[in-house]
Amino acid sequence: MLDVLVAYPGLAAAGAGIVGLMVGSFLNVVIARLPARIEHEWRSQSREVLELEPVEEAPPPGLVRPASRCPHCNNPIRAHQNIPVVSYLLLGGKCAQCKARISIQYPLVELLTGLLSAYVIWHFGPTVQGASMLVLTWFLIAMSGVDIKTQLLPDNLTLPLIWFGLLLSLWSVFIPAEAAIVGAIAGYMSLWTVFQLFRLVTGKQGMGYGDFKLLAVFGAFGGWELLPLIIIMSSLVGAVVGSIALKMQGADRQTPIPFGPYLAIAGWIGLIWGQQLIGAYLSFAGLE
């Protein structure tokens, strides 16, 4: 089977796209349910630390069980109503029971996951690199969705990716172990240093600790050489898109915006085209 996929990269990419659509459906569940589960854990841990009486409250839904339900009428979503993208179009973007509007987030996440999954396998092929990049891509989409909704980058998602990148480096899947370790440390410490300097000068916190860990992820996967490119791209895109978004919302510049999605986009681009972009810049600047 693998020989067939290697011989026909278009078939491999199409298969990855279909898998990506299904994974995207699950990522919507993660984006919707993970923040509530984290908040529930925080409350429980806080009461335990403060030695307060536990409060009887039902835990939020898990990531796998129970099955998805309409948030408006609580009716279960049938299997034929949960086909990625297709069901949304057939239902006209409305619940089959109560006709409430379904968020456009659901088909967009599914479509984005499918398209990026197909491109990853087209680019890397059906290899260990391709499979590893698929996992990273799926995690980045979930993290970005959670960050947009809550302005949090959960440790549940960032920390496993750091360890995953370091584990892959033992076999030099992307880079050797030494480069991955240095990259992870440099990624975390670079934004941590910026954070501390900004807080020292302004007395405010400019970003969250999750951003440090996300940059450490890209350091573990791509090494320290990619980090300046990722920081520059994410900062430029974040400044432009963030300013436009704030203006459209009528918010002032003091309104916090999530930085994680911009880091995720820049890091994903850097891991795929980073060397070409750096080479093009050096050639343009006459440094190569």
Tab-separated table of C-alpha atoms in Angstrom:
chain	number	residue	atom	x	y	z
A	1	MET	CA	0.000	0.000	0.000
A	2	LEU	CA	2.811	2.402	0.911
A	3	ASP	CA	4.502	1.668	-2.421
A	4	VAL	CA	1.317	2.723	-4.232
A	5	LEU	CA	1.111	5.972	-2.272
A	6	VAL	CA	4.761	6.738	-2.994
A	7	ALA	CA	4.240	6.027	-6.696
A	8	TYR	CA	1.108	8.184	-6.846
A	9	PRO	CA	1.650	11.299	-4.691
A	10	GLY	CA	-1.659	12.772	-5.811
A	11	LEU	CA	-3.476	9.754	-4.402
A	12	ALA	CA	-1.560	10.048	-1.131
A	13	ALA	CA	-2.416	13.755	-0.889
A	14	ALA	CA	-6.086	13.084	-1.632
A	15	GLY	CA	-6.192	10.398	1.048
A	16	ALA	CA	-4.565	12.743	3.537
A	17	GLY	CA	-7.113	15.419	2.629
A	18	ILE	CA	-10.011	13.071	3.368
A	19	VAL	CA	-8.445	12.042	6.679
A	20	GLY	CA	-7.852	15.718	7.412
A	21	LEU	CA	-11.533	16.522	6.912
A	22	MET	CA	-12.481	13.904	9.496
A	23	VAL	CA	-9.770	15.054	11.890
A	24	GLY	CA	-11.001	18.624	11.427
A	25	SER	CA	-14.418	17.541	12.670
A	26	PHE	CA	-12.778	16.241	15.845
A	27	LEU	CA	-10.671	19.400	16.194
A	28	ASN	CA	-13.909	21.393	16.339
A	29	VAL	CA	-14.851	19.315	19.381
A	30	VAL	CA	-11.445	19.991	20.958
A	31	ILE	CA	-11.780	23.734	20.366
A	32	ALA	CA	-15.280	23.746	21.856
A	33	ARG	CA	-14.744	21.437	24.843
A	34	LEU	CA	-11.107	21.654	25.940
A	35	PRO	CA	-11.292	25.190	27.453
A	36	ALA	CA	-14.261	24.193	29.630
A	37	ARG	CA	-12.434	21.081	30.839
A	38	ILE	CA	-9.307	23.101	31.661
A	39	GLU	CA	-11.356	25.678	33.569
A	40	HIS	CA	-13.065	22.892	35.520
A	41	GLU	CA	-9.668	21.416	36.455
A	42	TRP	CA	-8.391	24.852	37.509
A	43	ARG	CA	-11.380	25.413	39.796
A	44	SER	CA	-10.995	21.974	41.380
A	45	GLN	CA	-7.257	22.409	41.909
A	46	SER	CA	-7.699	25.929	43.291
A	47	ARG	CA	-10.247	24.764	45.864
A	48	GLU	CA	-7.912	21.943	46.859
A	49	VAL	CA	-4.932	24.277	47.279
A	50	LEU	CA	-7.022	26.781	49.258
A	51	GLU	CA	-8.434	23.913	51.338
A	52	LEU	CA	-12.008	24.870	50.486
A	53	GLU	CA	-14.916	22.478	50.539
A	54	PRO	CA	-15.344	20.730	47.183
A	55	VAL	CA	-18.321	21.838	45.129
A	56	GLU	CA	-20.533	19.244	43.550
A	57	GLU	CA	-20.634	20.050	39.843
A	58	ALA	CA	-20.886	17.868	36.792
A	59	PRO	CA	-17.650	17.783	34.790
A	60	PRO	CA	-17.812	19.246	31.273
A	61	PRO	CA	-18.194	16.839	28.333
A	62	GLY	CA	-15.115	14.868	27.364
A	63	LEU	CA	-13.315	15.188	24.065
A	64	VAL	CA	-14.663	11.848	22.813
A	65	ARG	CA	-17.803	11.207	24.873
A	66	PRO	CA	-20.649	12.115	24.922
A	67	ALA	CA	-21.524	12.425	21.254
A	68	SER	CA	-21.965	15.892	19.765
A	69	ARG	CA	-25.255	17.695	20.334
A	70	CYS	CA	-26.766	20.931	19.097
A	71	PRO	CA	-25.820	23.641	21.623
A	72	HIS	CA	-29.245	25.257	21.167
A	73	CYS	CA	-31.778	22.393	21.374
A	74	ASN	CA	-29.451	19.673	22.793
A	75	ASN	CA	-30.590	17.153	20.194
A	76	PRO	CA	-27.920	14.591	19.226
A	77	ILE	CA	-26.209	15.119	15.898
A	78	ARG	CA	-26.687	12.009	13.763
A	79	ALA	CA	-23.830	10.449	11.806
A	80	HIS	CA	-25.246	11.579	8.447
A	81	GLN	CA	-25.512	15.127	9.848
A	82	ASN	CA	-21.841	15.131	10.832
A	83	ILE	CA	-20.140	14.572	7.481
A	84	PRO	CA	-17.374	17.190	7.263
A	85	VAL	CA	-18.343	20.257	5.183
A	86	VAL	CA	-20.969	18.279	3.201
A	87	SER	CA	-23.517	18.119	6.032
A	88	TYR	CA	-23.155	21.849	6.693
A	89	LEU	CA	-23.953	22.595	3.041
A	90	LEU	CA	-26.855	20.130	2.852
A	91	LEU	CA	-28.376	21.497	6.058
A	92	GLY	CA	-27.986	25.069	4.838
A	93	GLY	CA	-25.857	25.906	7.870
A	94	LYS	CA	-28.735	25.196	10.281
A	95	CYS	CA	-29.562	22.550	12.881
A	96	ALA	CA	-31.781	19.818	11.414
A	97	GLN	CA	-34.072	19.982	14.462
A	98	CYS	CA	-34.360	23.544	15.764
A	99	LYS	CA	-33.051	25.358	12.656
A	100	ALA	CA	-30.631	27.414	14.742
A	101	ARG	CA	-27.653	28.771	12.837
A	102	ILE	CA	-24.502	26.581	12.917
A	103	SER	CA	-21.275	28.528	13.334
A	104	ILE	CA	-19.244	28.878	10.144
A	105	GLN	CA	-16.254	27.828	12.283
A	106	TYR	CA	-17.153	24.159	11.866
A	107	PRO	CA	-16.882	23.801	8.074
A	108	LEU	CA	-13.954	26.245	7.937
A	109	VAL	CA	-11.887	24.233	10.435
A	110	GLU	CA	-12.751	21.004	8.612
A	111	LEU	CA	-11.873	22.460	5.218
A	112	LEU	CA	-8.667	24.070	6.477
A	113	THR	CA	-7.555	20.832	8.114
A	114	GLY	CA	-8.303	18.856	4.954
A	115	LEU	CA	-6.452	21.249	2.652
A	116	LEU	CA	-3.391	21.595	4.876
A	117	SER	CA	-3.240	17.833	5.430
A	118	ALA	CA	-3.326	17.220	1.673
A	119	TYR	CA	-0.573	19.765	1.073
A	120	VAL	CA	1.651	18.374	3.839
A	121	ILE	CA	1.621	14.898	2.297
A	122	TRP	CA	2.053	16.357	-1.200
A	123	HIS	CA	5.103	18.248	0.052
A	124	PHE	CA	6.739	15.610	2.274
A	125	GLY	CA	5.250	12.478	0.765
A	126	PRO	CA	3.914	9.479	2.737
A	127	THR	CA	6.975	9.479	4.992
A	128	VAL	CA	7.765	9.789	8.689
A	129	GLN	CA	8.343	13.485	8.062
A	130	GLY	CA	4.937	13.782	6.416
A	131	ALA	CA	3.135	11.921	9.207
A	132	SER	CA	4.926	13.971	11.884
A	133	MET	CA	4.073	17.225	10.130
A	134	LEU	CA	0.439	16.123	9.928
A	135	VAL	CA	0.318	15.697	13.702
A	136	LEU	CA	1.947	19.097	14.201
A	137	THR	CA	-0.491	20.722	11.763
A	138	TRP	CA	-3.530	19.274	13.538
A	139	PHE	CA	-2.267	20.428	16.927
A	140	LEU	CA	-1.582	23.921	15.575
A	141	ILE	CA	-5.120	24.231	14.226
A	142	ALA	CA	-6.590	23.152	17.566
A	143	MET	CA	-4.311	25.516	19.512
A	144	SER	CA	-5.132	28.438	17.250
A	145	GLY	CA	-8.865	27.842	17.616
A	146	VAL	CA	-8.622	27.665	21.407
A	147	ASP	CA	-6.416	30.782	21.546
A	148	ILE	CA	-8.822	32.775	19.376
A	149	LYS	CA	-11.727	31.835	21.653
A	150	THR	CA	-10.032	32.132	25.054
A	151	GLN	CA	-6.603	33.779	24.531
A	152	LEU	CA	-5.041	30.683	26.077
A	153	LEU	CA	-2.546	28.199	24.652
A	154	PRO	CA	-3.135	25.108	26.812
A	155	ASP	CA	-0.195	23.121	28.153
A	156	ASN	CA	-2.238	20.051	27.182
A	157	LEU	CA	-1.385	20.871	23.562
A	158	THR	CA	1.933	22.748	23.623
A	159	LEU	CA	3.958	20.536	25.960
A	160	PRO	CA	3.283	17.238	24.133
A	161	LEU	CA	4.449	18.887	20.904
A	162	ILE	CA	7.742	19.999	22.459
A	163	TRP	CA	8.434	16.452	23.615
A	164	PHE	CA	7.280	15.085	20.263
A	165	GLY	CA	9.727	17.323	18.392
A	166	LEU	CA	12.578	16.354	20.708
A	167	LEU	CA	11.698	12.661	20.363
A	168	LEU	CA	11.757	12.895	16.564
A	169	SER	CA	15.202	14.474	16.741
A	170	LEU	CA	16.626	11.230	18.164
A	171	TRP	CA	16.218	9.817	14.646
A	172	SER	CA	16.956	13.173	12.922
A	173	VAL	CA	13.491	13.163	11.323
A	174	PHE	CA	13.742	16.926	10.810
A	175	ILE	CA	16.934	17.951	12.622
A	176	PRO	CA	19.471	16.231	14.915
A	177	ALA	CA	18.906	16.051	18.674
A	178	GLU	CA	21.480	18.715	19.553
A	179	ALA	CA	19.885	21.234	17.181
A	180	ALA	CA	16.400	20.397	18.502
A	181	ILE	CA	17.389	20.858	22.141
A	182	VAL	CA	19.120	24.167	21.438
A	183	GLY	CA	16.168	25.251	19.281
A	184	ALA	CA	13.603	24.472	21.974
A	185	ILE	CA	15.593	26.359	24.605
A	186	ALA	CA	16.190	29.315	22.272
A	187	GLY	CA	12.545	29.420	21.270
A	188	TYR	CA	11.310	29.578	24.840
A	189	MET	CA	13.978	31.934	26.153
A	190	SER	CA	13.749	34.434	23.285
A	191	LEU	CA	10.087	35.289	23.895
A	192	TRP	CA	10.518	34.939	27.660
A	193	THR	CA	13.245	37.586	27.504
A	194	VAL	CA	11.066	39.909	25.404
A	195	PHE	CA	8.225	39.376	27.888
A	196	GLN	CA	10.404	40.265	30.880
A	197	LEU	CA	11.880	43.361	29.215
A	198	PHE	CA	8.439	44.577	28.143
A	199	ARG	CA	7.074	44.079	31.652
A	200	LEU	CA	10.093	45.861	33.138
A	201	VAL	CA	9.638	48.886	30.862
A	202	THR	CA	5.825	49.147	30.800
A	203	GLY	CA	4.700	47.270	33.897
A	204	LYS	CA	2.370	45.201	31.693
A	205	GLN	CA	2.384	41.673	30.356
A	206	GLY	CA	2.730	41.697	26.574
A	207	MET	CA	2.043	37.993	25.956
A	208	GLY	CA	1.298	34.732	27.690
A	209	TYR	CA	3.579	31.874	28.681
A	210	GLY	CA	1.872	29.660	26.119
A	211	ASP	CA	3.481	31.735	23.358
A	212	PHE	CA	6.953	30.906	24.759
A	213	LYS	CA	6.136	27.202	24.661
A	214	LEU	CA	4.730	27.381	21.137
A	215	LEU	CA	7.919	28.992	19.837
A	216	ALA	CA	9.856	26.278	21.693
A	217	VAL	CA	7.851	23.760	19.645
A	218	PHE	CA	9.119	25.255	16.397
A	219	GLY	CA	12.646	25.370	17.798
A	220	ALA	CA	12.404	21.647	18.575
A	221	PHE	CA	11.174	20.873	15.063
A	222	GLY	CA	13.230	23.301	12.988
A	223	GLY	CA	16.178	24.497	15.073
A	224	TRP	CA	17.165	27.948	16.247
A	225	GLU	CA	17.976	29.195	12.735
A	226	LEU	CA	14.270	29.377	11.857
A	227	LEU	CA	13.282	31.328	14.957
A	228	PRO	CA	14.150	34.874	13.741
A	229	LEU	CA	12.124	34.281	10.563
A	230	ILE	CA	9.155	32.977	12.575
A	231	ILE	CA	9.269	35.870	15.045
A	232	ILE	CA	9.489	38.493	12.281
A	233	MET	CA	6.699	36.956	10.182
A	234	SER	CA	4.351	36.421	13.127
A	235	SER	CA	4.963	39.944	14.462
A	236	LEU	CA	4.350	41.613	11.087
A	237	VAL	CA	1.233	39.583	10.301
A	238	GLY	CA	-0.035	39.958	13.862
A	239	ALA	CA	0.425	43.723	13.809
A	240	VAL	CA	-1.347	44.169	10.467
A	241	VAL	CA	-4.176	41.658	10.927
A	242	GLY	CA	-4.616	42.497	14.602
A	243	SER	CA	-4.913	46.213	13.876
A	244	ILE	CA	-7.480	45.566	11.161
A	245	ALA	CA	-9.471	43.263	13.449
A	246	LEU	CA	-9.458	45.792	16.285
A	247	LYS	CA	-10.579	48.540	13.925
A	248	MET	CA	-13.416	46.417	12.566
A	249	GLN	CA	-14.538	45.617	16.118
A	250	GLY	CA	-14.276	49.239	17.193
A	251	ALA	CA	-11.843	48.299	19.971
A	252	ASP	CA	-8.863	50.338	21.151
A	253	ARG	CA	-5.217	49.314	21.052
A	254	GLN	CA	-5.282	48.233	24.695
A	255	THR	CA	-7.559	45.330	23.789
A	256	PRO	CA	-5.544	42.088	24.008
A	257	ILE	CA	-5.365	39.926	20.887
A	258	PRO	CA	-4.225	36.303	20.662
A	259	PHE	CA	-0.695	35.940	19.295
A	260	GLY	CA	-0.736	32.146	19.088
A	261	PRO	CA	-2.443	31.876	15.679
A	262	TYR	CA	0.125	34.192	14.082
A	263	LEU	CA	2.975	32.196	15.615
A	264	ALA	CA	1.334	28.994	14.364
A	265	ILE	CA	0.992	30.322	10.812
A	266	ALA	CA	4.539	31.685	10.713
A	267	GLY	CA	5.981	28.519	12.256
A	268	TRP	CA	4.133	26.231	9.834
A	269	ILE	CA	5.327	28.293	6.869
A	270	GLY	CA	8.849	28.365	8.288
A	271	LEU	CA	9.031	24.582	8.641
A	272	ILE	CA	7.913	24.066	5.035
A	273	TRP	CA	9.504	26.957	3.142
A	274	GLY	CA	11.855	28.461	5.730
A	275	GLN	CA	15.121	27.624	4.000
A	276	GLN	CA	13.865	28.946	0.660
A	277	LEU	CA	12.655	32.174	2.285
A	278	ILE	CA	15.944	32.696	4.126
A	279	GLY	CA	17.918	31.939	0.970
A	280	ALA	CA	15.789	34.355	-1.078
A	281	TYR	CA	16.295	37.122	1.494
A	282	LEU	CA	20.074	36.582	1.647
A	283	SER	CA	20.245	36.604	-2.144
A	284	PHE	CA	18.138	39.785	-2.337
A	285	ALA	CA	20.315	41.482	0.306
A	286	GLY	CA	23.470	40.415	-1.533
A	287	LEU	CA	24.679	38.374	1.427
A	288	GLU	CA	24.908	35.105	-0.453
